[in-house]
PDB file of C-alpha atoms in Angstrom:
ATOM      1  CA  ASP U   1      89.033 118.673 105.417  1.00  0.00           C
ATOM      2  CA  GLY U   2      87.226 121.964 105.670  1.00  0.00           C
ATOM      3  CA  PRO U   3      86.520 124.870 108.030  1.00  0.00           C
ATOM      4  CA  ARG U   4      85.997 124.080 111.669  1.00  0.00           C
ATOM      5  CA  SER U   5      82.585 125.100 113.073  1.00  0.00           C
ATOM      6  CA  GLU U   6      83.090 126.642 116.526  1.00  0.00           C
ATOM      7  CA  ALA U   7      79.330 126.874 117.031  1.00  0.00           C
ATOM      8  CA  LEU U   8      78.901 123.140 116.298  1.00  0.00           C
ATOM      9  CA  LEU U   9      81.527 122.169 118.826  1.00  0.00           C
ATOM     10  CA  GLN U  10      80.100 124.489 121.472  1.00  0.00           C
ATOM     11  CA  ALA U  11      76.589 123.197 120.877  1.00  0.00           C
ATOM     12  CA  ALA U  12      77.789 119.512 121.097  1.00  0.00           C
ATOM     13  CA  LEU U  13      79.439 120.292 124.484  1.00  0.00           C
ATOM     14  CA  ARG U  14      76.447 122.101 125.746  1.00  0.00           C
ATOM     15  CA  ILE U  15      73.810 119.516 124.710  1.00  0.00           C
ATOM     16  CA  GLY U  16      75.689 116.255 125.000  1.00  0.00           C
ATOM     17  CA  GLY U  17      78.811 116.981 126.969  1.00  0.00           C
ATOM     18  CA  ASN U  18      79.560 116.191 130.610  1.00  0.00           C
ATOM     19  CA  LYS U  19      82.236 117.452 132.994  1.00  0.00           C
ATOM     20  CA  ILE U  20      84.897 115.211 131.473  1.00  0.00           C
ATOM     21  CA  ASP U  21      83.994 116.168 127.865  1.00  0.00           C
ATOM     22  CA  ARG U  22      84.321 119.851 128.779  1.00  0.00           C
ATOM     23  CA  ALA U  23      87.671 119.262 130.449  1.00  0.00           C
ATOM     24  CA  LEU U  24      88.992 117.313 127.463  1.00  0.00           C
ATOM     25  CA  ALA U  25      87.862 120.014 125.099  1.00  0.00           C
ATOM     26  CA  THR U  26      90.100 122.533 126.782  1.00  0.00           C
ATOM     27  CA  VAL U  27      92.996 120.154 126.129  1.00  0.00           C
ATOM     28  CA  ALA U  28      92.241 119.087 122.596  1.00  0.00           C
ATOM     29  CA  LEU U  29      90.554 122.080 120.850  1.00  0.00           C
ATOM     30  CA  PRO U  30      92.585 125.030 119.560  1.00  0.00           C
ATOM     31  CA  GLY U  31      91.978 128.440 121.094  1.00  0.00           C
ATOM     32  CA  GLN U  32      91.159 127.176 124.613  1.00  0.00           C
ATOM     33  CA  LYS U  33      93.227 127.277 127.731  1.00  0.00           C
ATOM     34  CA  ALA U  34      94.046 123.805 129.077  1.00  0.00           C
ATOM     35  CA  THR U  35      92.799 123.197 132.610  1.00  0.00           C
ATOM     36  CA  THR U  36      94.163 119.648 132.934  1.00  0.00           C
ATOM     37  CA  THR U  37      96.849 117.371 131.477  1.00  0.00           C
ATOM     38  CA  ALA U  38      96.191 114.857 128.749  1.00  0.00           C
ATOM     39  CA  GLU U  39      97.772 112.044 130.705  1.00  0.00           C
ATOM     40  CA  GLU U  40      94.976 112.062 133.240  1.00  0.00           C
ATOM     41  CA  TRP U  41      92.480 110.667 130.815  1.00  0.00           C
ATOM     42  CA  GLU U  42      91.773 107.380 129.052  1.00  0.00           C
ATOM     43  CA  PRO U  43      93.250 106.847 125.476  1.00  0.00           C
ATOM     44  CA  PRO U  44      91.286 109.101 123.061  1.00  0.00           C
ATOM     45  CA  SER U  45      90.918 106.713 120.231  1.00  0.00           C
ATOM     46  CA  MET U  46      87.600 105.454 118.830  1.00  0.00           C
ATOM     47  CA  GLU U  47      86.053 103.382 116.059  1.00  0.00           C
ATOM     48  CA  SER U  48      82.545 103.204 114.698  1.00  0.00           C
ATOM     49  CA  GLU U  49      81.656 100.215 112.600  1.00  0.00           C
ATOM     50  CA  TRP U  50      78.291 101.790 111.870  1.00  0.00           C
ATOM     51  CA  GLY U  51      79.927 105.126 110.887  1.00  0.00           C
ATOM     52  CA  GLN U  52      82.759 103.323 109.051  1.00  0.00           C
ATOM     53  CA  HIS U  53      85.349 105.576 110.683  1.00  0.00           C
ATOM     54  CA  ALA U  54      88.241 105.257 113.163  1.00  0.00           C
ATOM     55  CA  LEU U  55      90.525 107.647 114.935  1.00  0.00           C
ATOM     56  CA  LEU U  56      93.963 106.493 116.183  1.00  0.00           C
ATOM     57  CA  ARG U  57      95.471 109.080 118.464  1.00  0.00           C
ATOM     58  CA  ARG U  58      98.264 109.080 121.025  1.00  0.00           C
ATOM     59  CA  ASP U  59      96.633 111.363 123.601  1.00  0.00           C
ATOM     60  CA  TRP U  60      94.316 114.328 123.978  1.00  0.00           C
ATOM     61  CA  SER U  61      96.995 117.053 123.436  1.00  0.00           C
ATOM     62  CA  ARG U  62      96.759 119.217 120.386  1.00  0.00           C
ATOM     63  CA  LYS U  63     100.272 118.321 119.146  1.00  0.00           C
ATOM     64  CA  THR U  64      99.791 114.606 119.180  1.00  0.00           C
ATOM     65  CA  PRO U  65     100.075 112.317 116.186  1.00  0.00           C
ATOM     66  CA  GLN U  66      96.682 111.141 114.934  1.00  0.00           C
ATOM     67  CA  LEU U  67      95.272 109.115 112.049  1.00  0.00           C
ATOM     68  CA  HIS U  68      91.729 109.319 110.795  1.00  0.00           C
ATOM     69  CA  VAL U  69      90.532 106.402 108.710  1.00  0.00           C
ATOM     70  CA  SER U  70      87.237 106.364 106.795  1.00  0.00           C
ATOM     71  CA  PHE U  71      86.350 102.956 105.262  1.00  0.00           C
ATOM     72  CA  ASP U  72      83.011 103.793 103.605  1.00  0.00           C
ATOM     73  CA  ALA U  73      82.121 101.182 100.945  1.00  0.00           C
ATOM     74  CA  GLY U  74      85.003 100.262  98.714  1.00  0.00           C
ATOM     75  CA  ALA U  75      87.458 103.005  99.626  1.00  0.00           C
ATOM     76  CA  THR U  76      89.663 104.031 102.542  1.00  0.00           C
ATOM     77  CA  MET U  77      90.341 107.724 103.082  1.00  0.00           C
ATOM     78  CA  LEU U  78      93.158 108.835 105.321  1.00  0.00           C
ATOM     79  CA  GLU U  79      94.272 111.911 107.141  1.00  0.00           C
ATOM     80  CA  LEU U  80      97.538 111.566 109.088  1.00  0.00           C
ATOM     81  CA  ALA U  81      98.741 114.595 111.142  1.00  0.00           C
ATOM     82  CA  ASP U  82     101.631 114.992 113.520  1.00  0.00           C
ATOM     83  CA  GLY U  83      99.782 117.554 115.626  1.00  0.00           C
ATOM     84  CA  ARG U  84     101.044 120.562 113.658  1.00  0.00           C
ATOM     85  CA  ARG U  85     100.377 119.715 110.051  1.00  0.00           C
ATOM     86  CA  ARG U  86      98.957 117.037 107.770  1.00  0.00           C
ATOM     87  CA  LEU U  87     101.356 114.458 106.274  1.00  0.00           C
ATOM     88  CA  LEU U  88      98.796 112.237 104.381  1.00  0.00           C
ATOM     89  CA  GLN U  89      95.347 113.154 103.079  1.00  0.00           C
ATOM     90  CA  GLY U  90      93.115 111.470 100.638  1.00  0.00           C
ATOM     91  CA  LEU U  91      92.432 108.093  99.069  1.00  0.00           C
ATOM     92  CA  HIS U  92      94.525 105.093 100.225  1.00  0.00           C
ATOM     93  CA  ASP U  93      94.323 103.002  97.122  1.00  0.00           C
ATOM     94  CA  PHE U  94      95.741  99.621  95.985  1.00  0.00           C
ATOM     95  CA  ALA U  95      95.900  97.263  92.938  1.00  0.00           C
ATOM     96  CA  VAL U  96      96.652  93.515  92.835  1.00  0.00           C
ATOM     97  CA  THR U  97      98.029  91.508  89.893  1.00  0.00           C
ATOM     98  CA  LEU U  98      98.132  87.764  89.719  1.00  0.00           C
ATOM     99  CA  ASP U  99     100.360  86.105  87.158  1.00  0.00           C
ATOM    100  CA  GLY U 100     100.319  89.275  85.097  1.00  0.00           C
ATOM    101  CA  ARG U 101      96.499  89.742  85.198  1.00  0.00           C
ATOM    102  CA  PRO U 102      94.874  92.549  87.233  1.00  0.00           C
ATOM    103  CA  VAL U 103      92.414  91.343  89.939  1.00  0.00           C
ATOM    104  CA  ALA U 104      89.143  93.161  89.622  1.00  0.00           C
ATOM    105  CA  ARG U 105      86.978  94.321  92.578  1.00  0.00           C
ATOM    106  CA  ARG U 106      83.557  92.816  92.679  1.00  0.00           C
ATOM    107  CA  ALA U 107      80.473  94.961  92.452  1.00  0.00           C
ATOM    108  CA  ASP U 108      79.855  94.264  96.126  1.00  0.00           C
ATOM    109  CA  SER U 109      83.449  94.629  97.304  1.00  0.00           C
ATOM    110  CA  HIS U 110      83.691  96.741 100.447  1.00  0.00           C
ATOM    111  CA  TRP U 111      85.885  97.126 103.485  1.00  0.00           C
ATOM    112  CA  GLU U 112      84.702  95.134 106.527  1.00  0.00           C
ATOM    113  CA  LEU U 113      85.969  95.825 110.059  1.00  0.00           C
ATOM    114  CA  VAL U 114      87.464  92.668 111.431  1.00  0.00           C
ATOM    115  CA  CYS U 115      89.508  93.886 114.409  1.00  0.00           C
ATOM    116  CA  TRP U 116      89.747  96.927 116.646  1.00  0.00           C
ATOM    117  CA  GLU U 117      92.083  97.027 119.655  1.00  0.00           C
ATOM    118  CA  THR U 118      93.044  99.958 121.798  1.00  0.00           C
ATOM    119  CA  ASP U 119      95.053  99.973 125.128  1.00  0.00           C
ATOM    120  CA  ASP U 120      97.800 101.924 126.744  1.00  0.00           C
ATOM    121  CA  ASP U 121     100.329 100.725 124.199  1.00  0.00           C
ATOM    122  CA  VAL U 122      98.669 100.784 120.747  1.00  0.00           C
ATOM    123  CA  ASP U 123      95.653 101.435 118.574  1.00  0.00           C
ATOM    124  CA  TYR U 124      95.042  98.698 116.047  1.00  0.00           C
ATOM    125  CA  LEU U 125      92.576  98.668 113.175  1.00  0.00           C
ATOM    126  CA  GLU U 126      92.195  95.835 110.685  1.00  0.00           C
ATOM    127  CA  LEU U 127      89.930  95.825 107.622  1.00  0.00           C
ATOM    128  CA  GLU U 128      89.292  93.198 104.964  1.00  0.00           C
ATOM    129  CA  MET U 129      87.973  93.246 101.360  1.00  0.00           C
ATOM    130  CA  GLU U 130      87.282  90.326  99.088  1.00  0.00           C
ATOM    131  CA  LEU U 131      88.111  90.690  95.393  1.00  0.00           C
ATOM    132  CA  ALA U 132      87.257  88.603  92.378  1.00  0.00           C
ATOM    133  CA  GLY U 133      88.314  84.998  92.385  1.00  0.00           C
ATOM    134  CA  GLY U 134      88.483  84.648  96.127  1.00  0.00           C
ATOM    135  CA  THR U 135      91.476  87.020  96.639  1.00  0.00           C
ATOM    136  CA  ARG U 136      91.408  88.893  99.918  1.00  0.00           C
ATOM    137  CA  VAL U 137      93.165  92.072 101.066  1.00  0.00           C
ATOM    138  CA  GLN U 138      93.599  92.678 104.755  1.00  0.00           C
ATOM    139  CA  ARG U 139      94.615  96.199 105.628  1.00  0.00           C
ATOM    140  CA  SER U 140      95.814  97.204 109.066  1.00  0.00           C
ATOM    141  CA  TYR U 141      96.929 100.357 110.892  1.00  0.00           C
ATOM    142  CA  LEU U 142      98.987 100.113 114.098  1.00  0.00           C
ATOM    143  CA  LEU U 143      99.761 103.213 116.082  1.00  0.00           C
ATOM    144  CA  ILE U 144     102.439 102.660 118.668  1.00  0.00           C
ATOM    145  CA  ARG U 145     101.622 105.386 121.215  1.00  0.00           C
ATOM    146  CA  GLU U 146     104.781 105.757 123.288  1.00  0.00           C
ATOM    147  CA  ASP U 147     107.076 105.553 120.226  1.00  0.00           C
ATOM    148  CA  ASP U 148     105.174 107.905 117.882  1.00  0.00           C
ATOM    149  CA  ALA U 149     105.337 105.248 115.164  1.00  0.00           C
ATOM    150  CA  LEU U 150     102.780 103.967 112.698  1.00  0.00           C
ATOM    151  CA  LEU U 151     102.780 100.598 110.978  1.00  0.00           C
ATOM    152  CA  MET U 152     100.566 100.380 107.866  1.00  0.00           C
ATOM    153  CA  SER U 153     100.221  97.069 106.109  1.00  0.00           C
ATOM    154  CA  ASP U 154      98.350  95.395 103.281  1.00  0.00           C
ATOM    155  CA  VAL U 155      98.247  91.581 103.267  1.00  0.00           C
ATOM    156  CA  VAL U 156      97.099  89.859 100.052  1.00  0.00           C
ATOM    157  CA  LEU U 157      95.775  86.342 100.246  1.00  0.00           C
ATOM    158  CA  THR U 158      95.074  84.356  97.048  1.00  0.00           C
ATOM    159  CA  THR U 159      93.980  80.876  96.152  1.00  0.00           C
ATOM    160  CA  GLY U 160      97.236  79.940  94.483  1.00  0.00           C
ATOM    161  CA  ALA U 161      99.080  82.418  92.280  1.00  0.00           C
ATOM    162  CA  SER U 162     102.585  81.824  91.058  1.00  0.00           C
ATOM    163  CA  LYS U 163     103.485  85.559  90.800  1.00  0.00           C
ATOM    164  CA  LEU U 164     101.837  88.138  93.038  1.00  0.00           C
ATOM    165  CA  ARG U 165     102.263  91.884  92.606  1.00  0.00           C
ATOM    166  CA  HIS U 166     100.788  94.607  94.877  1.00  0.00           C
ATOM    167  CA  ARG U 167     100.786  98.316  94.436  1.00  0.00           C
ATOM    168  CA  VAL U 168      99.662 100.785  97.167  1.00  0.00           C
ATOM    169  CA  CYS U 169      99.201 104.514  96.804  1.00  0.00           C
ATOM    170  CA  LEU U 170      99.462 106.868  99.779  1.00  0.00           C
ATOM    171  CA  PRO U 171      98.098 110.411  99.248  1.00  0.00           C
ATOM    172  CA  LEU U 172     100.493 113.114 100.260  1.00  0.00           C
ATOM    173  CA  ALA U 173      99.011 116.220 101.820  1.00  0.00           C
ATOM    174  CA  ASP U 174      99.539 119.612 100.214  1.00  0.00           C
ATOM    175  CA  ALA U 175     103.096 120.858 100.171  1.00  0.00           C
ATOM    176  CA  VAL U 176     104.405 117.442 101.387  1.00  0.00           C
ATOM    177  CA  VAL U 177     106.828 115.564  99.158  1.00  0.00           C
ATOM    178  CA  PHE U 178     108.776 112.343  99.443  1.00  0.00           C
ATOM    179  CA  ASN U 179     112.551 112.619  99.426  1.00  0.00           C
ATOM    180  CA  ALA U 180     114.161 109.282  98.709  1.00  0.00           C
ATOM    181  CA  GLU U 181     117.565 108.280 100.050  1.00  0.00           C
ATOM    182  CA  GLN U 182     120.167 107.753  97.404  1.00  0.00           C
ATOM    183  CA  GLU U 183     121.602 104.311  98.305  1.00  0.00           C
ATOM    184  CA  THR U 184     118.707 102.841 100.290  1.00  0.00           C
ATOM    185  CA  ARG U 185     114.974 102.434  99.608  1.00  0.00           C
ATOM    186  CA  ASP U 186     113.768 104.485 102.573  1.00  0.00           C
ATOM    187  CA  GLY U 187     113.131 108.125 102.564  1.00  0.00           C
ATOM    188  CA  TRP U 188     111.399 111.136 104.262  1.00  0.00           C
ATOM    189  CA  LEU U 189     108.102 112.908 104.076  1.00  0.00           C
ATOM    190  CA  VAL U 190     109.155 116.449 103.892  1.00  0.00           C
ATOM    191  CA  SER U 191     107.522 119.941 103.857  1.00  0.00           C
ATOM    192  CA  GLU U 192     109.795 122.782 104.887  1.00  0.00           C
ATOM    193  CA  LYS U 193     111.618 120.255 107.077  1.00  0.00           C
ATOM    194  CA  PRO U 194     111.554 116.433 107.612  1.00  0.00           C
ATOM    195  CA  LEU U 195     108.249 115.282 109.061  1.00  0.00           C
ATOM    196  CA  ALA U 196     108.410 111.438 109.075  1.00  0.00           C
ATOM    197  CA  ARG U 197     110.810 108.764 108.097  1.00  0.00           C
ATOM    198  CA  VAL U 198     109.346 105.983 105.814  1.00  0.00           C
ATOM    199  CA  LEU U 199     110.807 102.427 105.938  1.00  0.00           C
ATOM    200  CA  PRO U 200     109.380  99.965 103.332  1.00  0.00           C
ATOM    201  CA  LEU U 201     109.949  96.836 105.471  1.00  0.00           C
ATOM    202  CA  GLY U 202     108.909  94.416 102.650  1.00  0.00           C
ATOM    203  CA  LEU U 203     111.621  95.669 100.274  1.00  0.00           C
ATOM    204  CA  PRO U 204     115.369  95.071 100.350  1.00  0.00           C
ATOM    205  CA  GLU U 205     117.087  97.973 102.037  1.00  0.00           C
ATOM    206  CA  TRP U 206     119.822  98.620  99.442  1.00  0.00           C
ATOM    207  CA  ARG U 207     119.036  99.821  95.923  1.00  0.00           C
ATOM    208  CA  VAL U 208     121.765  97.692  94.442  1.00  0.00           C
ATOM    209  CA  ASP U 209     119.579  94.706  95.234  1.00  0.00           C
ATOM    210  CA  PRO U 210     117.016  94.744  92.317  1.00  0.00           C
ATOM    211  CA  ARG U 211     114.539  92.264  93.828  1.00  0.00           C
ATOM    212  CA  GLY U 212     111.171  92.802  95.320  1.00  0.00           C
ATOM    213  CA  GLY U 213     109.890  96.195  94.183  1.00  0.00           C
ATOM    214  CA  GLN U 214     110.337  99.907  94.603  1.00  0.00           C
ATOM    215  CA  MET U 215     109.070 103.031  96.454  1.00  0.00           C
ATOM    216  CA  PHE U 216     108.738 106.385  94.730  1.00  0.00           C
ATOM    217  CA  MET U 217     106.621 109.561  94.458  1.00  0.00           C
ATOM    218  CA  GLU U 218     104.362 110.108  91.448  1.00  0.00           C
ATOM    219  CA  ALA U 219     101.957 113.052  90.993  1.00  0.00           C
ATOM    220  CA  GLY U 220     101.692 113.824  94.694  1.00  0.00           C
ATOM    221  CA  VAL U 221     101.231 110.160  95.695  1.00  0.00           C
ATOM    222  CA  LEU U 222     103.721 107.954  97.523  1.00  0.00           C
ATOM    223  CA  VAL U 223     103.729 104.584  95.579  1.00  0.00           C
ATOM    224  CA  VAL U 224     105.041 101.284  96.905  1.00  0.00           C
ATOM    225  CA  GLU U 225     105.228  98.333  94.515  1.00  0.00           C
ATOM    226  CA  GLN U 226     106.108  94.814  95.804  1.00  0.00           C
ATOM    227  CA  GLU U 227     106.084  91.397  94.211  1.00  0.00           C
ATOM    228  CA  VAL U 228     106.711  87.831  95.295  1.00  0.00           C
ATOM    229  CA  ASP U 229     106.661  84.336  93.820  1.00  0.00           C
ATOM    230  CA  GLY U 230     103.901  82.718  95.808  1.00  0.00           C
ATOM    231  CA  SER U 231     100.281  82.913  96.838  1.00  0.00           C
ATOM    232  CA  ALA U 232     100.440  85.607  99.592  1.00  0.00           C
ATOM    233  CA  LEU U 233     102.374  88.672 100.634  1.00  0.00           C
ATOM    234  CA  MET U 234     102.611  91.372 103.268  1.00  0.00           C
ATOM    235  CA  ALA U 235     103.433  94.941 102.248  1.00  0.00           C
ATOM    236  CA  PRO U 236     104.314  96.868 105.428  1.00  0.00           C
ATOM    237  CA  LEU U 237     105.336 100.532 105.727  1.00  0.00           C
ATOM    238  CA  PHE U 238     106.848 101.847 109.008  1.00  0.00           C
ATOM    239  CA  LEU U 239     106.417 105.582 109.504  1.00  0.00           C
ATOM    240  CA  ASP U 240     108.514 107.032 112.275  1.00  0.00           C
ATOM    241  CA  LEU U 241     106.837 110.299 113.485  1.00  0.00           C
ATOM    242  CA  SER U 242     109.165 110.872 116.403  1.00  0.00           C
ATOM    243  CA  ARG U 243     110.907 114.319 116.436  1.00  0.00           C
ATOM    244  CA  ARG U 244     113.405 112.950 118.939  1.00  0.00           C
ATOM    245  CA  ARG U 245     114.692 110.214 116.511  1.00  0.00           C
ATOM    246  CA  ARG U 246     115.066 112.426 113.426  1.00  0.00           C
ATOM    247  CA  LYS U 247     118.801 112.816 113.896  1.00  0.00           C
ATOM    248  CA  TYR U 248     119.368 109.029 114.016  1.00  0.00           C
ATOM    249  CA  GLU U 249     119.953 106.543 111.139  1.00  0.00           C
ATOM    250  CA  GLY U 250     117.246 103.992 110.355  1.00  0.00           C
ATOM    251  CA  THR U 251     117.503 100.435 108.981  1.00  0.00           C
ATOM    252  CA  TRP U 252     115.410  97.296 108.577  1.00  0.00           C
ATOM    253  CA  ARG U 253     115.698  93.610 107.781  1.00  0.00           C
ATOM    254  CA  GLN U 254     113.501  90.804 106.552  1.00  0.00           C
ATOM    255  CA  LEU U 255     113.837  87.955 109.021  1.00  0.00           C
ATOM    256  CA  THR U 256     113.992  84.193 108.612  1.00  0.00           C
ATOM    257  CA  VAL U 257     110.940  82.376 109.952  1.00  0.00           C
ATOM    258  CA  ALA U 258     111.257  78.690 110.961  1.00  0.00           C
ATOM    259  CA  GLU U 259     108.694  76.025 111.738  1.00  0.00           C
ATOM    260  CA  GLU U 260     109.912  72.652 113.283  1.00  0.00           C
ATOM    261  CA  ARG U 261     113.511  73.813 112.228  1.00  0.00           C
ATOM    262  CA  ARG U 262     112.561  74.282 108.555  1.00  0.00           C
ATOM    263  CA  ILE U 263     112.745  77.758 106.972  1.00  0.00           C
ATOM    264  CA  GLN U 264     109.335  78.824 105.806  1.00  0.00           C
ATOM    265  CA  PRO U 265     108.676  80.470 102.420  1.00  0.00           C
ATOM    266  CA  ARG U 266     107.544  84.083 102.444  1.00  0.00           C
ATOM    267  CA  ASP U 267     104.052  83.214 101.474  1.00  0.00           C
ATOM    268  CA  VAL U 268     103.674  81.247 104.711  1.00  0.00           C
ATOM    269  CA  ALA U 269     104.994  83.663 107.270  1.00  0.00           C
ATOM    270  CA  VAL U 270     107.127  86.790 107.347  1.00  0.00           C
ATOM    271  CA  GLY U 271     109.059  88.722 109.991  1.00  0.00           C
ATOM    272  CA  TYR U 272     110.744  92.149 110.090  1.00  0.00           C
ATOM    273  CA  ARG U 273     113.066  94.087 112.335  1.00  0.00           C
ATOM    274  CA  ALA U 274     112.945  97.923 112.163  1.00  0.00           C
ATOM    275  CA  GLN U 275     115.451 100.147 113.871  1.00  0.00           C
ATOM    276  CA  VAL U 276     115.960 103.832 114.336  1.00  0.00           C
ATOM    277  CA  GLY U 277     118.779 104.858 116.612  1.00  0.00           C
ATOM    278  CA  ASP U 278     118.698 102.586 119.652  1.00  0.00           C
ATOM    279  CA  ASP U 279     114.946 101.864 119.296  1.00  0.00           C
ATOM    280  CA  GLN U 280     114.001  98.549 117.645  1.00  0.00           C
ATOM    281  CA  TRP U 281     110.747  96.809 116.810  1.00  0.00           C
ATOM    282  CA  LEU U 282     109.845  93.283 115.732  1.00  0.00           C
ATOM    283  CA  VAL U 283     106.939  92.528 113.396  1.00  0.00           C
ATOM    284  CA  TYR U 284     105.574  89.091 112.577  1.00  0.00           C
ATOM    285  CA  ARG U 285     102.633  88.039 110.284  1.00  0.00           C
ATOM    286  CA  SER U 286     101.345  84.546 109.491  1.00  0.00           C
ATOM    287  CA  LEU U 287     100.086  84.319 105.832  1.00  0.00           C
ATOM    288  CA  ALA U 288      99.006  80.696 106.164  1.00  0.00           C
ATOM    289  CA  PRO U 289      97.151  78.857 108.969  1.00  0.00           C
ATOM    290  CA  THR U 290      98.773  79.699 112.210  1.00  0.00           C
ATOM    291  CA  ALA U 291     101.367  77.382 113.700  1.00  0.00           C
ATOM    292  CA  LEU U 292     104.176  77.608 116.299  1.00  0.00           C
ATOM    293  CA  ARG U 293     106.995  79.361 114.422  1.00  0.00           C
ATOM    294  CA  THR U 294     110.249  81.052 115.475  1.00  0.00           C
ATOM    295  CA  LEU U 295     112.089  84.237 114.537  1.00  0.00           C
ATOM    296  CA  LEU U 296     114.836  86.006 116.430  1.00  0.00           C
ATOM    297  CA  GLY U 297     114.408  83.640 119.318  1.00  0.00           C
ATOM    298  CA  GLN U 298     110.667  84.406 119.673  1.00  0.00           C
ATOM    299  CA  HIS U 299     108.186  81.469 119.507  1.00  0.00           C
ATOM    300  CA  LEU U 300     104.905  82.699 118.127  1.00  0.00           C
ATOM    301  CA  GLY U 301     101.672  80.808 117.351  1.00  0.00           C
ATOM    302  CA  VAL U 302      99.596  83.897 116.444  1.00  0.00           C
ATOM    303  CA  GLU U 303      98.479  85.538 113.225  1.00  0.00           C
ATOM    304  CA  PHE U 304     100.029  89.055 113.987  1.00  0.00           C
ATOM    305  CA  TYR U 305     102.625  90.220 116.536  1.00  0.00           C
ATOM    306  CA  CYS U 306     104.446  93.447 117.135  1.00  0.00           C
ATOM    307  CA  GLY U 307     106.934  93.982 119.947  1.00  0.00           C
ATOM    308  CA  ARG U 308     109.618  96.474 121.041  1.00  0.00           C
ATOM    309  CA  PHE U 309     113.138  95.379 122.080  1.00  0.00           C
ATOM    310  CA  ASP U 310     114.151  96.538 125.555  1.00  0.00           C
ATOM    311  CA  ASP U 311     117.685  97.434 126.690  1.00  0.00           C
ATOM    312  CA  ASP U 312     118.446  93.825 127.423  1.00  0.00           C
ATOM    313  CA  GLY U 313     117.469  92.671 123.904  1.00  0.00           C
ATOM    314  CA  GLU U 314     114.230  91.072 124.988  1.00  0.00           C
ATOM    315  CA  ALA U 315     111.083  91.671 122.908  1.00  0.00           C
ATOM    316  CA  GLU U 316     108.281  93.352 124.894  1.00  0.00           C
ATOM    317  CA  GLN U 317     104.848  92.541 123.370  1.00  0.00           C
ATOM    318  CA  LEU U 318     102.955  95.560 122.189  1.00  0.00           C
ATOM    319  CA  ILE U 319     100.119  93.563 120.463  1.00  0.00           C
ATOM    320  CA  SER U 320      99.247  90.026 119.571  1.00  0.00           C
ATOM    321  CA  VAL U 321      96.316  89.077 117.380  1.00  0.00           C
ATOM    322  CA  GLU U 322      95.200  85.360 117.386  1.00  0.00           C
TER     323      GLU U 322
END
């Protein structure tokens, strides 16, 4: 955050820019008249392992959803904007408890880039941090370009806890609040009007079901708490940024995952279905060594998968990570 330096941008274009850079600047920077359309150019996302920074962005237009992630040392800093205003801004923090005891971060704990993928469908960033006692946290951000949707997930892997609790804190931008639904656990990021729907896929949808955890706002921070009996968990949040879908209802389900016709516990593999209006997505994550497993008729032998259901009910793969 801070004031934008017009002189710095102009100097960068003059010294290091080429014809394409100058054309893109007219599309992306405010105060300039666009001379081309954003669709003519390659996806505008980037990551720098050296700079410990990534930009996930739908296209070059000024109104596009975009997520900045800085993973310097032991912290991740976020800035999520929908093209008109910021929704999230600040420290994306977490805490892990095993069998009632907090897990400390080691003196040398830091975020390491383990996966970056960008194509016409998605941007995907995955980071990993090792905590005390061999516990690992794998954090991922998946921007689904065409759908204006963002999946943010923490995966916690331990060496054998019996009760695992995870708490994640998302920093709300100035003048943004979280409005929770009354009967279900989802809600909206709101300023003067709704900005994004938030679906906590890892929690039961209905509040009358007391199991699993909760999502609430506390001191300008969106907090999601989740707990399981087992040695691993996935804590996914689905943010729907689409203006087109704001008038539709949203829902989600935790899915049954089977391996060799046996239902697998939730610290082995998890699956989720998210739906807003007629649009539906399928999410799968293996929390144990990968194996051929089945959910909703899909046979998957990968670590992570996300797909979109088409009009015929078939899942179209958006990303698959081995």
